Coordinates of C-alpha atoms and ligand atoms in Angstrom, one line a residue:
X195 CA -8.3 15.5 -7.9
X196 CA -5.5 18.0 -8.2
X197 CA -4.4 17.4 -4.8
X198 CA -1.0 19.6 -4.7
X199 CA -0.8 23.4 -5.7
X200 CA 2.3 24.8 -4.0
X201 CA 5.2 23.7 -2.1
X202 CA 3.7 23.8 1.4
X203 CA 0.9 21.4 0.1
X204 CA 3.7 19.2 -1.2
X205 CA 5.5 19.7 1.9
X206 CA 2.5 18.6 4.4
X207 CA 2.3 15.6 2.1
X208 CA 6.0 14.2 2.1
X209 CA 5.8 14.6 5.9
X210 CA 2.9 12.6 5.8
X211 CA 4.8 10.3 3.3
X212 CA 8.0 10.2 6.0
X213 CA 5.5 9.3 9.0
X214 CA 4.1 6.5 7.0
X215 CA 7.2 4.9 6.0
X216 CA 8.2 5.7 10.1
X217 CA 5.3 3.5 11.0
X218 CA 6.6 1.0 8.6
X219 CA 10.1 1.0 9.9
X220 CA 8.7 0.4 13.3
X221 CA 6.3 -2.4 13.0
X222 CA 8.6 -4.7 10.8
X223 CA 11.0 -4.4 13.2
X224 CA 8.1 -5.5 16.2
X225 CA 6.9 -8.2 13.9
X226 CA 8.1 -11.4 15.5
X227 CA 7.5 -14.6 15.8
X228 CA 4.5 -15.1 19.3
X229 CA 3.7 -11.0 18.7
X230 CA -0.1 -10.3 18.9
X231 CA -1.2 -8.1 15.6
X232 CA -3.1 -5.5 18.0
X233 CA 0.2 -5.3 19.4
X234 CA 1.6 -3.8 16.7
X235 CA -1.1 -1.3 16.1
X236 CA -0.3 0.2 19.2
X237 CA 3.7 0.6 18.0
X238 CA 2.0 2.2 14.2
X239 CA -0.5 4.5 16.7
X240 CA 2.4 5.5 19.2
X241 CA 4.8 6.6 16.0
X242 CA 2.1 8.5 14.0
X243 CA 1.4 10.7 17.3
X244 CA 5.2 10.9 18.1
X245 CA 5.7 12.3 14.1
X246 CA 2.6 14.8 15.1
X247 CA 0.4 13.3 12.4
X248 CA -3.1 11.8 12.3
X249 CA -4.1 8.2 11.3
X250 CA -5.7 7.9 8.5
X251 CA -7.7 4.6 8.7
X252 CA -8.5 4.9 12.6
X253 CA -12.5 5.5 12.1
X254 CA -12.9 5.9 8.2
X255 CA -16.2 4.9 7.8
X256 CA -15.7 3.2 10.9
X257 CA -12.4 1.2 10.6
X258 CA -11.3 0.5 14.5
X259 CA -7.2 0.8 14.4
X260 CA -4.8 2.3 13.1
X261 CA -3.4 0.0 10.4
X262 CA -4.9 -2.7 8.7
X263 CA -3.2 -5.7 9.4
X264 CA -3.3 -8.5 7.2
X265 CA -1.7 -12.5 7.4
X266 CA -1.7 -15.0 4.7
X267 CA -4.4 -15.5 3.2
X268 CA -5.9 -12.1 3.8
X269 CA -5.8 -9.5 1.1
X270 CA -6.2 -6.5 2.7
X271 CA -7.9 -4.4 5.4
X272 CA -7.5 -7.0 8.2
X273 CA -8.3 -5.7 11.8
X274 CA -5.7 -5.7 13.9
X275 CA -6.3 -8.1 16.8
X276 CA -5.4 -11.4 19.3
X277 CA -3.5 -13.4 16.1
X278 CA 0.1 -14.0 17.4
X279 CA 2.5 -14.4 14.5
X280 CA 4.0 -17.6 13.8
X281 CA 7.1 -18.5 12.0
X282 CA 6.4 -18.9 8.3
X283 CA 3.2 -16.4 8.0
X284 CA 3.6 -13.6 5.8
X285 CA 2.1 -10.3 7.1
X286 CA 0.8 -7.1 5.1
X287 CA 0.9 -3.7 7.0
X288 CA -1.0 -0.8 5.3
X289 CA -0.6 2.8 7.1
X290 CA -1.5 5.5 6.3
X291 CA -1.3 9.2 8.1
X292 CA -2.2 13.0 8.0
X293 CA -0.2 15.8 8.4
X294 CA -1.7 19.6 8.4
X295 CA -4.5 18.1 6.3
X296 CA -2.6 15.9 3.5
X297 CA -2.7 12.0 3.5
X298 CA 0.1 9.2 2.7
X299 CA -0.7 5.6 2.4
X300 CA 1.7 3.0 1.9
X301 CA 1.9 -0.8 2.5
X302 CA 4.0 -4.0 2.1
X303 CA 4.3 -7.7 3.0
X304 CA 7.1 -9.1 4.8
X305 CA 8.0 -12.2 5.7
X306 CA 8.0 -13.6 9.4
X307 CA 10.9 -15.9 9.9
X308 CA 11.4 -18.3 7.1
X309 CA 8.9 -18.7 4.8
X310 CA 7.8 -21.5 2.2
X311 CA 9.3 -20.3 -1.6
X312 CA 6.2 -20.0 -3.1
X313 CA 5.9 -17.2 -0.5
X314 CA 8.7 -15.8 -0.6
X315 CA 8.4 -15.1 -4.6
X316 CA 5.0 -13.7 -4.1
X317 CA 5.6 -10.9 -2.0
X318 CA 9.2 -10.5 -4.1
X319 CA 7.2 -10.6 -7.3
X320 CA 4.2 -7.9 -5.8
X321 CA 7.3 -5.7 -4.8
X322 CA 8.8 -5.5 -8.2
X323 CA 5.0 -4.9 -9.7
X324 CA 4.6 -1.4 -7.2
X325 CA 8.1 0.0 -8.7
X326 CA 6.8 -1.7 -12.9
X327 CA 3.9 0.6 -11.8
X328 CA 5.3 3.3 -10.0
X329 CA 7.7 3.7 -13.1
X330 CA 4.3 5.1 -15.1
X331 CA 3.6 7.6 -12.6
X332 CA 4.8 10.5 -15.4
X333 CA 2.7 13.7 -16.6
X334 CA 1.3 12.4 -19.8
X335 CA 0.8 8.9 -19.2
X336 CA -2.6 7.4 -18.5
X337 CA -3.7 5.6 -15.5
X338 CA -3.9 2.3 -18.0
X339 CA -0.4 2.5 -18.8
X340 CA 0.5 1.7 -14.2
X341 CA -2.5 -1.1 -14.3
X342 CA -0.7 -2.7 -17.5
X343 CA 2.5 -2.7 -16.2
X344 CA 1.3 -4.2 -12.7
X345 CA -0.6 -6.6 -14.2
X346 CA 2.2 -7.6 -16.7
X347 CA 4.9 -7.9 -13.9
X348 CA 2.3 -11.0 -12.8
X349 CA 1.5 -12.8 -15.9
X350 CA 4.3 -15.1 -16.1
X351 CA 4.0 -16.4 -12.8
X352 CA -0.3 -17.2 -13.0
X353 CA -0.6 -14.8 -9.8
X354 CA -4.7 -13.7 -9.2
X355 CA -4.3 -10.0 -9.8
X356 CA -7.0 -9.0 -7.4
X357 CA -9.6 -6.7 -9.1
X358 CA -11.8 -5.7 -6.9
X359 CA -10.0 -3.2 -4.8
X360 CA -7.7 -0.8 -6.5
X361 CA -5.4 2.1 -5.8
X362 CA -6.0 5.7 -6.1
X363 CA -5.7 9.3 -5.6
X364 CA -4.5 10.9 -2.6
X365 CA -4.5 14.5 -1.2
X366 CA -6.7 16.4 1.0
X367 CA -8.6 12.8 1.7
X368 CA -6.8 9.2 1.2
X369 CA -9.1 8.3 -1.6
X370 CA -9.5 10.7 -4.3
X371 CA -9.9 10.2 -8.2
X372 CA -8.9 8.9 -10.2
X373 CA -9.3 5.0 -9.4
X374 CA -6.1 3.4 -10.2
X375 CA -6.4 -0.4 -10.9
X376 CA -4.1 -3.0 -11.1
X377 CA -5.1 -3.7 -14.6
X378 CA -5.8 -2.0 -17.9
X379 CA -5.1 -1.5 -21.2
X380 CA -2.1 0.9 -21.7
X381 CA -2.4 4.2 -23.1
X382 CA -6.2 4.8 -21.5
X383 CA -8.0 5.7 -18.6
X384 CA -7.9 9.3 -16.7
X385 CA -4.1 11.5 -17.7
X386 CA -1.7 11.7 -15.4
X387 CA -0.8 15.6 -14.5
X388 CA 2.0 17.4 -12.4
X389 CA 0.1 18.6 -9.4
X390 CA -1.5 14.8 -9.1
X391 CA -0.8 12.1 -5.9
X392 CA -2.0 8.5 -6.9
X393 CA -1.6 5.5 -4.3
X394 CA -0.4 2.5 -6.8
X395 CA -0.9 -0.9 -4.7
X396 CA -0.8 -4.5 -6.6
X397 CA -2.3 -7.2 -4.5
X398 CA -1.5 -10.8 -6.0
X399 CA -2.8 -13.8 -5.0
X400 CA -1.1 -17.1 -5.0
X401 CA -4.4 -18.7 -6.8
X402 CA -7.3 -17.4 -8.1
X403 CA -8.1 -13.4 -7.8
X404 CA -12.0 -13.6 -6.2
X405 CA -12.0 -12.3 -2.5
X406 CA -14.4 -12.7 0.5
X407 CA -15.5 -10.2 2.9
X408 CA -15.5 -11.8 6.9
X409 CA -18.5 -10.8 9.1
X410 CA -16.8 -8.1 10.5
X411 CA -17.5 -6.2 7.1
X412 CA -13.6 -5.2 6.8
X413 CA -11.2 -7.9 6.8
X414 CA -10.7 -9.2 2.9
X415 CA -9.3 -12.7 2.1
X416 CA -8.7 -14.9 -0.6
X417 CA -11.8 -17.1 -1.6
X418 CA -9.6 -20.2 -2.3
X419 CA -7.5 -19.4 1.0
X420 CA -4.5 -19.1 -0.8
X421 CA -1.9 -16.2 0.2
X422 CA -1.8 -12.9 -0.9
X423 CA 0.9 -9.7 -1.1
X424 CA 0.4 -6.4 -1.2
X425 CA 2.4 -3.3 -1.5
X426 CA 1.6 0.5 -2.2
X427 CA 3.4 3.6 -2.4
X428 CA 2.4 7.2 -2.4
X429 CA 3.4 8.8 -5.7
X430 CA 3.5 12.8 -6.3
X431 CA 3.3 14.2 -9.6
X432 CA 6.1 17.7 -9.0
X433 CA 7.2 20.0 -10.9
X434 CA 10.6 18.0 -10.9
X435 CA 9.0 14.8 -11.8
X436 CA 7.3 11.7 -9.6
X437 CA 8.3 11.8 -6.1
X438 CA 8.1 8.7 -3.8
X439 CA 6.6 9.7 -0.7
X440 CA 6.6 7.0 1.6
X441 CA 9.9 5.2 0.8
X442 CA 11.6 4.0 3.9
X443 CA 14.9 3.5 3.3
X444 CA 15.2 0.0 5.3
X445 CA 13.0 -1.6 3.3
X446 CA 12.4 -0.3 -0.2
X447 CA 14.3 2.6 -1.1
X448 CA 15.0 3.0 -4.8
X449 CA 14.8 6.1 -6.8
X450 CA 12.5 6.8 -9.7
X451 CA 15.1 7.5 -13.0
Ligands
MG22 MG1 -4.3 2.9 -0.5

């Protein structure tokens, strides 16, 4: 679980991080209005070969693309495939990639055309939640004190923090202890050390938190069919202090003070 040793370790995983948030860049900017989601697999797959990375999701345990792709009322791990985007749909990408062994994973929900308010807060709402968490990413802190402050950023809207799937370590494989949830009591859980890489990624549903699985054993929505949002960065734990991996600067940069 101490995923980063040296500099070149670190180094392998920021370029990692860059690809990811490459891949990012690329499909929000393909995500239109008519655009078929398999579609924009193929513009995530062409970037992470282009950057001279692996994917990390095409084939883990058996996952068939390159991103998970995920509208509406789908939480996370949607398969990429013949839905066309319509205006007012809200869309989750989740990415991740390897580079000379090392893994980044990132995701985020944008909107496609105009959407509904109650939409629009909810992915604007699950944004602010990653940074609340990614704030706790410090040596010292405990893995409680990022679930607590994810899970406070949704309180006082009535958001379904989503429980069942959480975010995690990250080196040498995409998930690696500890588990990082999107709840908790602060000041507990596994301590947070310089050398460590944790994925933190809220997922907040519109109504209530309980999810389904589709017959395809991936794709997870919610079980009221309500929307959801999801967003995750990779964190490093340096010398220096955390270090936001996969920040792309069109769509989320902001430093960690
Ligand atoms: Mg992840």
């Amino acid at each position: 679980m101490i995923t980063i040793k040296n500099k070149r370790q670190f180094a392998k995983m920021a370029e990692a991080g860059r690809c990811v948030a490459a891949v990012h860049e690329a499909v929000v900017e393909a995500a239109e209005v008519g655009v078929a989601l398999k579609s924009l697999d193929l513009v995530a797959a062409e970037v992470i070969s282009d950057w001279g990375c692996q994917p990390s999701f095409l084939g883990y345990q058996g996952f068939p693309a390159h991103t998970c792709i995920s509208p509406n009322e789908v939480i996370v791990h949607g398969i990429p495939g013949d839905y066309r985007l319509a205006e007012g749909d809200i869309l989750s990408i989740d990415a991740g990639a390897i580079y000379g062994g090392y893994h980044a994973d990132a995701a985020l929900t944008v909107p496609i055309g105009e959407v509904d308010e109650e939409s629009a807060r909810l992915i604007e709402v699950t944004r602010q939640a990653l940074w609340a968490g990614i704030d706790q990413v410090r040596a010292g802190k405990r893995v409680g004190d990022i679930g607590h402050a994810v899970e406070t950023a949704a309180a006082p809207y009535g958001y379904g923090v989503v429980h069942q799937y959480v975010g995690h370590g990250i080196g040498r494989s995409m998930h690696e202890a500890p588990q990082v949830p999107n709840y908790g009591p602060p000041g507990k859980g596994h301590k947070l050390r310089t050398g460590m890489a944790v994925c933190v990624e809220p997922m907040f549903n519109l109504g209530t938190p309980d999810t389904v699985t589709a017959q395809d054993g991936w794709t997870v929505a919610t079980a009221d069919g309500r929307r959801s949002a999801h967003f995750e960065h990779t964190v490093a734990m340096t010398d220096d202090g955390p270090v936001v991996l996969t920040v792309s600067d069109l769509l989320t940069a902001r430093p960690v003070g």
